[in-house]
Amino acid sequence: MARSDSSACFVVVHGLSAHNSHVLHNIRTMMTQRLRQCNFVVSLVISAAHLSLPAVSAFAFPAATKTTHGIRSHSTSNFSSASSSPSALQMSTLNIQWFRQTDLRLHDNPALCRTVDLSLGKAEKQPVGAAPTTKSSPDGILPVFVFDTERIYGSDTRSELGCMKCGPRRAQFVLDAIADLRSNLEKRGSGLIVAVGKPEKVLAEIADAASPSLLNVVCQEEVCSEELAVDKAVRSELAKKVKKSGKFNFETVWGSTMYDPDSLPFDGDVAGIPDTFTPFRNSVEKACQIGQPLDIPKDEHLALPKGIKSVVNQPQCSLSYLPTLADLGYSAEDIDSVESVDSRTAMPANYKGGETFALTRVQDYIWDKDLLKVYFDTRNGMIGSDYSTKFAPWLAHGNVSPRYIARECRKYEQVRVENKSTYWVVFELLWRDYFKFFAKKHGDGIFYQNGILGNRSHGNKRKWGMDAKQVKAWKEGMTGYPLVDANMRELAATGFMSNRGRQNVASFFTIDMNMDWRYGGDHFEETLLDYDVHSNWGNWCSAAGMTGGRLNRFNIVKQSKDYDFGGDYVRLWCPELKNVPDKYVHEPWQMSEALMEECGVKIGPGRDYPSPIVNPNVQPRIMNNGGGGRGGRGGRGRGGKQGGRGGRNGQRRDNNPNRGKGQRQDMKSLKVGTYKFD
């Protein structure tokens, strides 16, 4: 019968050098044999005076017995510290809230609420935050975030196509978001473990150090293959560490869309969604309701587990550690490239990652500046921070909830005004929902060269080109098409590009240049501040015509004149064209040599600004197949009609005072829809 009232003991050994490991082994064996009859497990505290290795502190506890508590023996771990105590290491239940790249917030966080529920003893799955408390004393929760330098961060962490998985600018945004998340947790009496490494290894080592009889790990549910592979690795590592002496529960919780996938009005839920947006939109808006955002859990429910500070306290894994870009593996050159913010950026002043700034931006745009009511009229602008919401970077990292934004729009409609603009922000959020559901339905199809169509015969099928020099010219903004170049330079310098710009550069790359569209998506993954795997790859797949919808080609010169009337945007990002007359600023190759001389710019190979990379007078071959449409809203696979035609004789129509300076006329669009809340 195991003794349950024995006191812990430890042995201190002094004066052994590093080569005396066999002596240590013999001492351990002898003491184990002597104390086994008392059911003790022995560990050693070794003086580091004569060792090249750091001192190790460990304790002997009663060995694991098959009791209702299921306490297992504790072995020395990298996550144990010299100040560890028996009470700190005996933990019946450990509830880990594993924050991922996409849910870095406290408000409306279903995964966080589920972790709290488990801490309160709500073991069965149920609507989070709904059931009454069943424990008078919560177990506490342990928030954890891991910078995965094997798969995501670092200058040398690259995709198969060659781009960084996460550029340094976005990495800094995440660092800011993590610092903000930790601060917000600490204000509530909690904290955040931050580590560098593989999530599965870090989580497993924490579990091994804490030795709980029951381990709960909860995170937000993701749907793409790389994220699912990490989930699988986490389960595998936890199974190895926990083994038979304890139990673990790994849960993923949906939490990144306005609409819950289980509520979708299609046979098979997500599996039954249409492959085009409009029928999806019509059905969802008619039949579904947006859930109310969840409150932040009470401060006492966010408390850390007792003793955890002494268990998890390593140089690169602790409640105080926060890495630098250098720690994440970025080169000095990459770090230098993002140390300052370009003054031309369209991002809000002094922006940074994190929930605090995200909520401030929502308040500022919707309420303080009262811009929601004109969003539809201004959203196709390209200069300045307020032509669009700029919520995207914070949405992509889960710093703000889409349900929270939708609810703010509804409040605005109730107290100020309801119009097409107030609806259109929610409409754009619905696009975001759609792409995540689309990715869940089609899996890796959105990453394949032939998209979700595979080997099927279709009108948009073609032989893709791959010219490294042309791809480089596109990335660097040296195609000879000013609108494309201005947008690509803005992306490189700031990590942001307008929606109108994204549609144009994607159309140009995939149709006019006929380059393998995946290289465009890969570049955006590296450079975008607001990179979202579902929206990015879904949009690129659609722009290439690989989702089954119509192929929509954007006429770059016409788009330039429609949305940069006067050339202010082009001149901002292509200063070599600053003296070019309005007539030629979007077609500088049309200038004579004499006019070039007069403007102080030479157009052509090896000169101040390049000649067009593709002949502007030749229709792309794919458009002659009869499958394509012209420059409308197809950049997201939306289909729809051709974009605005502009005024007669190139004149700007001034019927709408809210429209941006560079836009010649109002956009035609779909009719206003509706949205409902629970």
XYZ file of C-alpha atoms in Angstrom:
678
model
C 0.000 0.000 0.000
C 1.437 3.376 -0.973
C 2.065 5.819 1.798
C 0.232 9.052 1.321
C 1.555 10.862 4.403
C 5.279 10.668 3.738
C 7.225 13.903 3.612
C 9.339 14.813 0.647
C 13.093 14.423 0.841
C 16.085 15.443 -1.206
C 19.778 14.635 -1.361
C 22.492 17.251 -1.869
C 25.756 16.064 -3.419
C 28.836 18.323 -3.372
C 32.258 18.178 -4.898
C 31.701 16.024 -7.967
C 33.120 16.988 -11.323
C 31.431 16.565 -14.661
C 33.158 13.242 -15.365
C 31.736 11.660 -12.154
C 28.385 10.835 -13.709
C 28.806 7.138 -12.835
C 29.094 8.105 -9.155
C 25.865 10.066 -9.351
C 24.205 7.080 -10.970
C 25.353 4.775 -8.174
C 24.144 7.167 -5.470
C 20.748 7.461 -7.128
C 20.461 3.669 -7.431
C 21.388 3.080 -3.805
C 19.012 5.717 -2.444
C 16.200 4.542 -4.655
C 16.556 0.975 -3.395
C 16.576 2.141 0.246
C 13.570 4.410 -0.102
C 11.501 2.330 -2.522
C 9.970 0.499 0.426
C 8.580 3.883 1.517
C 7.372 4.483 -2.009
C 9.618 7.497 -2.593
C 11.213 8.637 -5.828
C 14.657 10.189 -5.362
C 16.180 13.096 -7.221
C 19.434 14.871 -6.551
C 20.408 18.449 -5.864
C 23.954 18.715 -7.208
C 26.320 21.480 -6.284
C 27.513 23.265 -9.385
C 30.796 24.369 -7.847
C 32.869 21.839 -9.766
C 30.551 21.244 -12.723
C 30.526 22.905 -16.090
C 26.788 22.262 -16.174
C 24.243 24.473 -14.358
C 22.978 23.422 -10.959
C 19.848 21.303 -10.980
C 17.212 21.325 -8.283
C 14.690 18.568 -8.019
C 12.683 16.943 -5.280
C 11.588 13.505 -4.233
C 7.846 13.053 -4.008
C 5.669 10.103 -3.126
C 5.527 7.957 -6.251
C 2.442 7.941 -8.403
C -0.395 5.775 -7.200
C -3.642 4.909 -8.839
C -5.679 7.216 -6.671
C -8.531 9.430 -7.731
C -6.060 12.325 -8.005
C -3.790 10.421 -10.359
C -0.624 12.273 -9.288
C 2.358 10.930 -11.186
C 6.032 11.063 -10.301
C 7.889 14.181 -11.334
C 11.117 13.966 -13.288
C 13.578 16.803 -13.660
C 12.579 19.070 -16.543
C 14.030 22.055 -18.348
C 11.050 23.974 -17.018
C 11.840 23.326 -13.341
C 13.778 25.963 -11.443
C 15.952 26.040 -8.342
C 13.123 27.629 -6.390
C 10.676 24.828 -7.147
C 8.727 23.379 -4.262
C 6.698 20.211 -3.910
C 3.424 22.125 -3.742
C 4.269 23.988 -6.974
C 4.772 20.772 -8.862
C 1.781 18.803 -7.634
C -1.058 19.944 -9.850
C -4.304 18.055 -10.275
C -5.483 19.965 -13.366
C -3.656 22.312 -15.718
C -5.723 24.358 -18.184
C -3.614 25.837 -20.957
C -5.043 28.529 -23.194
C -2.849 28.296 -26.270
C -3.099 31.563 -28.167
C -2.329 31.201 -31.871
C -1.444 33.797 -34.515
C -5.131 34.514 -35.174
C -6.876 35.068 -31.810
C -4.685 37.522 -29.910
C -7.401 39.211 -27.860
C -9.450 38.870 -24.681
C -12.843 40.127 -25.875
C -15.131 37.741 -27.757
C -12.632 34.895 -27.637
C -14.531 31.575 -27.599
C -11.383 29.488 -27.044
C -10.425 31.563 -24.012
C -13.943 31.277 -22.619
C -13.828 27.511 -23.119
C -10.557 27.302 -21.187
C -12.162 29.255 -18.359
C -15.167 26.929 -18.443
C -12.863 23.929 -18.009
C -11.156 25.672 -15.116
C -14.571 26.077 -13.511
C -15.319 22.406 -13.896
C -17.532 22.504 -16.972
C -16.083 19.392 -18.512
C -18.741 18.739 -21.114
C -18.714 20.720 -24.331
C -21.429 23.337 -24.289
C -21.930 26.906 -25.440
C -19.003 28.739 -23.892
C -19.819 31.099 -21.093
C -23.343 29.738 -20.750
C -23.428 27.188 -17.913
C -23.276 28.120 -14.238
C -20.067 27.730 -12.270
C -19.639 24.263 -10.803
C -16.427 24.850 -8.837
C -16.107 27.179 -5.878
C -12.337 27.390 -6.433
C -11.251 27.530 -10.102
C -8.109 25.665 -11.191
C -6.816 28.758 -12.950
C -5.658 29.014 -16.548
C -2.222 29.263 -18.119
C -2.148 31.471 -21.241
C 0.685 30.514 -23.614
C 1.972 31.872 -26.918
C 4.800 30.303 -28.905
C 6.752 32.002 -31.685
C 7.214 29.092 -34.067
C 10.609 29.719 -35.645
C 10.574 26.320 -37.345
C 7.496 27.051 -39.455
C 6.684 30.771 -39.445
C 9.259 33.274 -38.183
C 12.776 34.127 -39.322
C 14.577 35.255 -42.457
C 15.413 31.661 -43.387
C 11.968 30.193 -42.691
C 10.643 30.077 -46.229
C 7.969 28.473 -48.325
C 8.591 25.985 -51.096
C 8.256 28.875 -53.554
C 11.001 30.856 -51.860
C 9.375 33.672 -49.878
C 9.578 34.184 -46.130
C 6.605 32.701 -44.326
C 6.366 35.925 -42.337
C 8.274 39.069 -43.198
C 9.886 41.169 -40.448
C 7.260 43.909 -40.567
C 4.428 41.517 -39.763
C 6.602 39.762 -37.195
C 7.050 43.080 -35.391
C 3.284 43.593 -35.540
C 2.840 40.217 -33.810
C 5.478 41.099 -31.198
C 3.526 44.275 -30.420
C 0.288 42.289 -30.258
C 1.807 39.771 -27.835
C 3.176 42.531 -25.601
C -0.282 44.092 -25.558
C -1.996 40.774 -24.825
C 0.366 40.120 -21.932
C -0.216 43.630 -20.558
C -3.985 43.210 -20.716
C -3.770 39.861 -18.935
C -1.472 41.239 -16.268
C -3.873 44.108 -15.585
C -6.399 41.410 -14.703
C -4.044 39.572 -12.397
C -3.049 36.941 -14.954
C -0.085 36.625 -17.289
C 1.185 35.165 -20.531
C 3.900 32.582 -21.039
C 5.860 33.512 -24.174
C 8.288 31.066 -25.728
C 10.283 30.496 -28.906
C 10.295 27.090 -30.566
C 7.866 24.481 -31.788
C 4.484 24.781 -30.061
C 4.176 21.032 -29.623
C 7.550 20.845 -27.842
C 6.915 23.868 -25.614
C 3.428 22.749 -24.584
C 4.627 19.218 -23.903
C 7.543 20.429 -21.757
C 5.242 22.679 -19.739
C 2.937 19.717 -19.191
C 5.868 17.527 -18.208
C 7.142 20.111 -15.727
C 3.751 20.686 -14.106
C 2.846 16.984 -14.086
C -0.920 17.411 -13.819
C -3.197 14.448 -13.551
C -5.436 16.155 -16.100
C -4.163 18.485 -18.811
C -6.533 20.609 -20.877
C -5.131 22.459 -23.891
C -7.552 24.701 -25.754
C -6.943 26.803 -28.865
C -8.810 28.368 -31.750
C -9.780 26.016 -34.563
C -7.935 26.480 -37.835
C -8.660 24.797 -41.144
C -5.609 24.845 -43.432
C -3.087 22.029 -43.752
C -0.086 23.659 -42.066
C -2.115 24.644 -39.024
C -3.773 21.224 -38.875
C -0.339 19.592 -39.019
C 0.663 21.577 -35.939
C -2.506 20.406 -34.174
C -1.554 16.830 -34.959
C 1.984 17.369 -33.688
C 0.678 18.876 -30.442
C -1.566 15.879 -29.824
C 1.303 13.510 -30.527
C 3.775 15.235 -28.211
C 1.245 15.544 -25.406
C 0.472 11.850 -25.705
C 4.175 11.038 -25.329
C 4.629 13.243 -22.275
C 1.417 12.492 -20.450
C 1.511 8.754 -21.257
C -0.479 6.540 -18.895
C 0.084 8.504 -15.703
C -2.281 11.281 -16.599
C -4.898 12.357 -19.074
C -5.006 15.166 -21.573
C -7.720 16.888 -23.531
C -6.887 18.911 -26.645
C -9.777 21.048 -27.894
C -10.104 23.417 -30.801
C -12.871 26.011 -30.710
C -14.290 27.943 -33.640
C -13.954 31.661 -33.103
C -12.825 33.774 -36.055
C -15.950 34.445 -38.111
C -19.216 36.335 -37.703
C -21.308 33.279 -38.478
C -20.887 29.896 -36.856
C -20.246 27.107 -39.400
C -22.833 24.893 -37.703
C -25.529 27.457 -38.450
C -24.948 27.621 -42.209
C -28.103 26.820 -44.210
C -26.480 24.287 -46.551
C -26.530 20.516 -46.637
C -23.389 19.376 -44.892
C -22.858 22.831 -43.354
C -19.483 24.129 -44.637
C -19.118 21.241 -47.088
C -22.272 22.400 -48.832
C -21.458 26.068 -49.372
C -21.605 27.321 -52.977
C -18.328 27.900 -54.796
C -19.343 31.455 -55.682
C -20.029 34.204 -53.212
C -23.391 35.667 -54.232
C -25.569 32.584 -53.588
C -23.681 32.070 -50.329
C -24.358 35.652 -49.305
C -28.030 35.519 -50.219
C -28.663 32.327 -48.265
C -26.678 33.327 -45.189
C -28.165 36.795 -44.892
C -31.647 35.340 -45.193
C -31.310 32.402 -42.803
C -28.474 33.083 -40.330
C -27.834 35.315 -37.364
C -24.574 36.754 -36.096
C -23.785 35.651 -32.560
C -23.423 38.249 -29.838
C -19.781 38.910 -28.899
C -18.667 37.197 -25.691
C -17.579 39.250 -22.711
C -14.050 39.109 -21.345
C -13.978 36.511 -18.552
C -13.957 37.816 -14.984
C -10.554 38.697 -13.596
C -10.681 35.946 -10.987
C -11.362 33.390 -13.711
C -8.193 34.434 -15.569
C -5.957 33.814 -12.561
C -2.814 31.756 -13.090
C -2.527 28.287 -11.522
C -0.845 28.330 -8.123
C 2.878 27.663 -8.275
C 3.145 27.933 -12.052
C 5.652 30.805 -11.928
C 8.290 28.544 -10.412
C 7.575 25.709 -12.841
C 7.822 27.682 -16.073
C 10.690 30.125 -15.794
C 13.373 29.727 -18.433
C 15.309 32.337 -20.434
C 13.162 31.770 -23.549
C 9.981 30.555 -21.908
C 8.507 32.562 -19.071
C 5.945 35.085 -17.911
C 8.382 37.929 -18.601
C 10.265 36.862 -21.733
C 9.545 38.639 -25.023
C 11.845 37.963 -27.986
C 13.246 40.488 -30.416
C 13.251 40.163 -34.189
C 16.829 38.963 -33.889
C 15.721 36.272 -31.434
C 13.194 35.138 -34.019
C 15.921 34.676 -36.605
C 15.653 37.801 -38.733
C 18.827 39.145 -40.297
C 20.222 42.570 -39.472
C 19.319 43.714 -42.971
C 15.703 42.601 -42.591
C 15.444 44.227 -39.176
C 16.856 47.508 -40.483
C 14.314 47.486 -43.317
C 11.371 47.792 -40.920
C 12.763 49.957 -38.133
C 11.002 53.058 -39.435
C 7.550 53.676 -40.894
C 7.365 55.253 -44.344
C 5.668 58.664 -44.100
C 3.544 57.808 -47.130
C 1.874 54.844 -45.434
C -1.899 54.540 -45.504
C -1.900 52.937 -42.056
C -3.161 54.977 -39.073
C -0.617 57.164 -37.316
C 1.518 55.387 -34.715
C -0.211 52.085 -35.364
C 0.917 48.905 -33.657
C -0.333 45.398 -33.260
C -2.619 44.471 -30.391
C -6.139 44.513 -29.072
C -5.761 47.936 -27.463
C -4.939 49.728 -30.714
C -7.510 47.650 -32.607
C -10.366 48.755 -30.368
C -9.073 52.324 -30.497
C -9.140 52.230 -34.300
C -12.720 50.914 -34.333
C -13.760 53.688 -31.959
C -11.874 56.297 -33.968
C -13.152 55.307 -37.414
C -16.772 54.547 -36.576
C -17.554 56.953 -33.759
C -14.999 59.725 -33.307
C -14.422 60.552 -36.971
C -17.928 59.454 -37.989
C -16.606 57.817 -41.167
C -18.780 54.707 -41.268
C -21.574 56.542 -43.054
C -19.340 57.316 -46.071
C -17.334 54.079 -46.241
C -18.924 52.894 -49.484
C -18.072 56.153 -51.243
C -14.455 56.371 -50.065
C -13.348 52.711 -49.903
C -11.713 52.702 -53.352
C -9.261 55.428 -52.427
C -5.527 54.789 -52.262
C -4.008 57.695 -50.315
C -4.397 58.346 -46.596
C -5.476 56.364 -43.566
C -9.204 57.066 -43.601
C -10.442 56.143 -47.077
C -11.139 52.672 -45.637
C -11.439 51.168 -42.171
C -7.894 49.689 -42.077
C -9.259 47.075 -39.675
C -7.674 44.261 -41.712
C -4.300 43.845 -39.933
C -5.980 43.595 -36.541
C -8.672 41.239 -37.840
C -6.025 38.995 -39.392
C -4.290 38.545 -36.037
C -7.470 38.262 -34.034
C -6.822 41.543 -32.194
C -10.434 42.493 -32.845
C -13.449 40.253 -33.318
C -15.524 40.488 -36.516
C -18.649 40.106 -34.395
C -17.570 43.076 -32.315
C -17.172 45.227 -35.436
C -20.541 44.089 -36.798
C -22.196 44.932 -33.493
C -20.626 48.407 -33.517
C -22.018 48.925 -37.019
C -25.482 47.938 -35.808
C -25.210 50.314 -32.828
C -24.172 53.096 -35.199
C -27.183 52.404 -37.391
C -29.448 52.598 -34.364
C -28.139 55.899 -33.006
C -26.809 57.772 -36.048
C -27.628 56.616 -39.558
C -28.228 53.434 -41.541
C -27.240 53.407 -45.200
C -25.325 51.451 -47.819
C -21.998 52.344 -46.225
C -22.931 51.046 -42.780
C -24.005 47.755 -44.331
C -20.971 47.503 -46.577
C -18.473 47.068 -43.765
C -20.412 44.005 -42.592
C -20.625 42.861 -46.209
C -16.832 42.926 -46.395
C -16.654 40.901 -43.171
C -18.949 38.358 -44.796
C -16.386 37.988 -47.589
C -13.846 37.196 -44.900
C -16.165 34.534 -43.439
C -16.708 33.073 -46.881
C -13.025 32.577 -47.594
C -12.455 30.736 -44.333
C -15.423 28.453 -45.023
C -14.198 28.044 -48.608
C -10.753 27.000 -47.342
C -12.308 24.531 -44.909
C -14.378 23.018 -47.717
C -11.621 22.731 -50.315
C -8.553 22.143 -48.156
C -5.275 22.342 -50.048
C -7.097 23.059 -53.304
C -6.654 26.800 -52.759
C -2.862 26.322 -52.855
C -2.636 24.164 -56.001
C -1.705 25.617 -59.375
C -5.029 24.431 -60.834
C -6.870 25.528 -57.720
C -9.989 23.666 -56.722
C -10.593 22.648 -60.350
C -7.791 20.100 -60.487
C -7.383 18.444 -63.851
C -10.881 19.292 -65.016
C -11.164 21.010 -68.365
C -12.337 24.618 -68.065
C -12.159 27.876 -69.987
C -9.551 29.469 -67.725
C -7.070 26.612 -67.920
C -3.716 27.602 -69.376
C -0.011 26.907 -69.326
C 1.484 29.088 -66.655
C 4.714 30.998 -67.178
C 7.543 31.427 -64.714
C 10.113 34.083 -65.583
C 12.175 34.964 -62.497
C 13.197 38.355 -63.926
C 9.608 39.325 -64.644
C 8.439 38.183 -61.215
C 11.227 40.248 -59.644
C 10.219 43.304 -61.674
C 6.621 42.917 -60.505
C 7.660 42.567 -56.859
C 9.905 45.621 -57.024
C 7.407 47.828 -58.863
C 9.315 48.009 -62.127
C 6.795 46.688 -64.667
C 6.425 49.959 -66.582
C 2.743 50.163 -65.631
C 2.608 53.022 -63.112
C -0.489 51.895 -61.179
C 0.921 48.400 -60.698
C 4.339 49.739 -59.759
C 2.980 52.282 -57.280
C 0.969 49.609 -55.493
C 3.843 47.130 -55.362
C 6.193 49.764 -54.000
C 3.644 50.722 -51.345
C 3.378 47.070 -50.321
C 7.160 46.695 -50.080
C 7.562 49.905 -48.071
C 4.578 49.621 -45.708
C 3.098 46.117 -45.770
C -0.238 47.487 -46.958
C -2.089 47.907 -50.232
C -5.649 49.025 -50.946
C -8.272 46.522 -52.021
C -8.479 48.221 -55.410
C -4.711 47.918 -55.767
C -4.703 44.233 -54.827
C -7.260 43.393 -57.461
C -5.302 45.234 -60.125
C -1.858 43.818 -59.372
C -3.234 40.278 -59.072
C -5.087 40.550 -62.368
C -2.000 41.957 -64.064
C 0.302 39.244 -62.684
C -1.954 36.293 -63.474
C -3.523 37.422 -66.759
C -1.400 40.075 -68.488
C 1.935 38.582 -67.369
C 0.581 35.019 -67.195
C 2.885 34.176 -64.285
C 2.102 31.245 -61.996
C -0.362 32.858 -59.605
C 1.025 31.011 -56.575
C 4.180 33.156 -56.686
C 1.981 36.212 -56.281
C 0.160 34.690 -53.327
C 3.480 33.647 -51.818
C 4.862 37.191 -52.064
C 1.760 38.611 -50.419
C 2.115 36.053 -47.620
C 5.579 37.387 -46.891
C 4.845 41.094 -47.121
C 1.265 41.839 -46.051
C 0.652 43.155 -42.563
C -2.884 41.793 -42.799
C -1.981 38.395 -44.211
C -4.827 35.970 -43.648
C -4.229 32.530 -45.133
C -7.839 32.024 -46.235
C -8.486 35.440 -47.762
C -5.057 35.757 -49.346
C -4.954 32.401 -51.088
C -8.668 32.375 -51.851
C -8.393 35.762 -53.543
C -5.331 34.796 -55.563
C -6.846 31.487 -56.618
C -9.950 33.351 -57.730
C -8.016 36.104 -59.532
C -6.306 33.383 -61.545
C -9.659 31.877 -62.489
C -8.943 28.673 -60.589
C -12.126 28.618 -58.498
C -14.541 28.044 -61.340
C -15.904 31.570 -61.618
C -15.452 33.916 -64.534
C -11.993 35.290 -65.204
C -12.039 39.042 -64.698
C -9.278 41.045 -66.267
C -8.646 44.549 -65.001
C -7.633 47.001 -67.707
C -4.744 48.639 -65.885
C -4.683 51.894 -67.841
C -8.429 52.372 -67.519
C -8.385 51.486 -63.842
C -5.579 54.003 -63.360
C -7.660 56.782 -64.864
C -10.809 55.730 -62.983
C -9.246 55.487 -59.528
C -6.163 57.715 -59.722
C -7.593 60.524 -61.763
C -4.874 63.163 -61.888
C -2.109 60.708 -60.976
C -1.552 61.753 -57.346
C -1.120 58.179 -56.147
C 1.282 57.234 -58.928
C 3.391 60.330 -58.330
C 3.468 59.575 -54.579
C 5.065 56.158 -55.085
C 6.798 56.648 -58.439
C 8.551 59.984 -57.920
C 10.487 59.592 -61.161
C 7.153 60.407 -62.864
C 6.394 63.485 -60.755
C 6.821 65.928 -63.655
C 4.971 63.858 -66.241
C 1.777 65.591 -67.451
C -1.574 64.121 -66.346
C -2.235 62.970 -69.894
C 0.741 60.625 -69.806
C 1.230 59.816 -66.131
C -0.566 56.464 -66.512
C 0.923 55.769 -69.959
C 4.400 57.298 -69.840
C 5.570 55.136 -72.744
C 3.400 57.319 -74.994
C 5.645 60.352 -74.478
C 8.022 61.486 -77.170
C 11.739 61.702 -76.477
C 11.456 65.484 -76.499
C 8.689 65.440 -73.882
C 10.670 62.994 -71.753
C 13.586 65.408 -71.874
C 11.300 68.249 -70.850
C 9.882 66.201 -67.912
C 13.301 65.060 -66.773
C 12.588 61.349 -67.089
C 13.683 58.751 -69.609
C 11.445 55.777 -70.311
C 12.947 52.519 -71.475
C 15.247 49.622 -70.570
C 18.056 50.744 -68.271
C 16.647 54.263 -68.031
C 14.805 56.184 -65.264
C 11.585 54.194 -65.623
C 11.093 50.933 -67.515
C 9.127 50.278 -70.666
C 5.956 48.169 -70.223
C 6.875 44.602 -69.285
C 4.075 43.349 -71.544
C 2.793 44.998 -74.715
C -0.147 47.265 -73.774
C -1.600 46.879 -77.259
C -1.857 43.086 -77.198
C -4.768 41.250 -75.608
C -3.649 38.483 -73.228
C -4.028 35.095 -74.877
C -6.353 33.702 -72.224
C -8.858 36.480 -72.887
C -9.213 35.263 -76.456
C -10.593 31.947 -75.166
C -13.946 33.556 -74.474
C -13.885 32.862 -70.742
C -12.942 36.243 -69.374
C -14.731 39.360 -68.327
C -13.511 42.915 -67.973
C -12.272 44.887 -64.974
C -15.092 44.554 -62.466
C -15.186 43.172 -58.947
C -13.827 39.778 -59.865
C -10.600 40.270 -57.956
C -12.188 38.311 -55.129
C -14.034 35.861 -57.332
C -17.166 37.931 -57.012
C -18.173 38.035 -60.613
C -20.219 41.103 -61.266
C -20.226 43.767 -63.911
C -17.456 45.882 -65.338
C -16.081 48.633 -63.116
C -17.040 52.289 -63.493
C -16.460 53.768 -66.942
C -15.530 57.283 -65.875
C -16.890 60.513 -67.195
C -17.050 61.535 -70.820
C -13.865 62.868 -72.367
C -11.968 61.812 -69.249
C -13.793 64.278 -67.012
C -14.396 63.596 -63.339
C -18.053 63.521 -62.294
C -18.500 65.579 -59.137
C -21.983 64.417 -58.176
C -20.765 62.813 -54.921
C -18.790 65.036 -52.522
C -17.760 62.048 -50.395
C -15.956 60.295 -53.212
C -12.168 60.342 -53.170
C -10.323 62.901 -55.258
C -8.873 60.297 -57.590
C -12.133 58.456 -58.328
C -13.955 59.583 -61.465
C -17.410 58.264 -60.631
C -19.364 56.221 -58.129
C -18.949 52.482 -58.156
C -21.795 50.325 -59.332
C -22.344 47.403 -57.033
C -24.623 44.781 -55.640
C -27.761 45.818 -53.824
C -27.694 46.413 -50.104
C -28.318 43.278 -48.099
C -29.092 42.738 -44.453
C -27.696 41.127 -41.335
C -29.295 39.972 -38.090
C -28.029 39.270 -34.576
C -29.069 36.545 -32.170
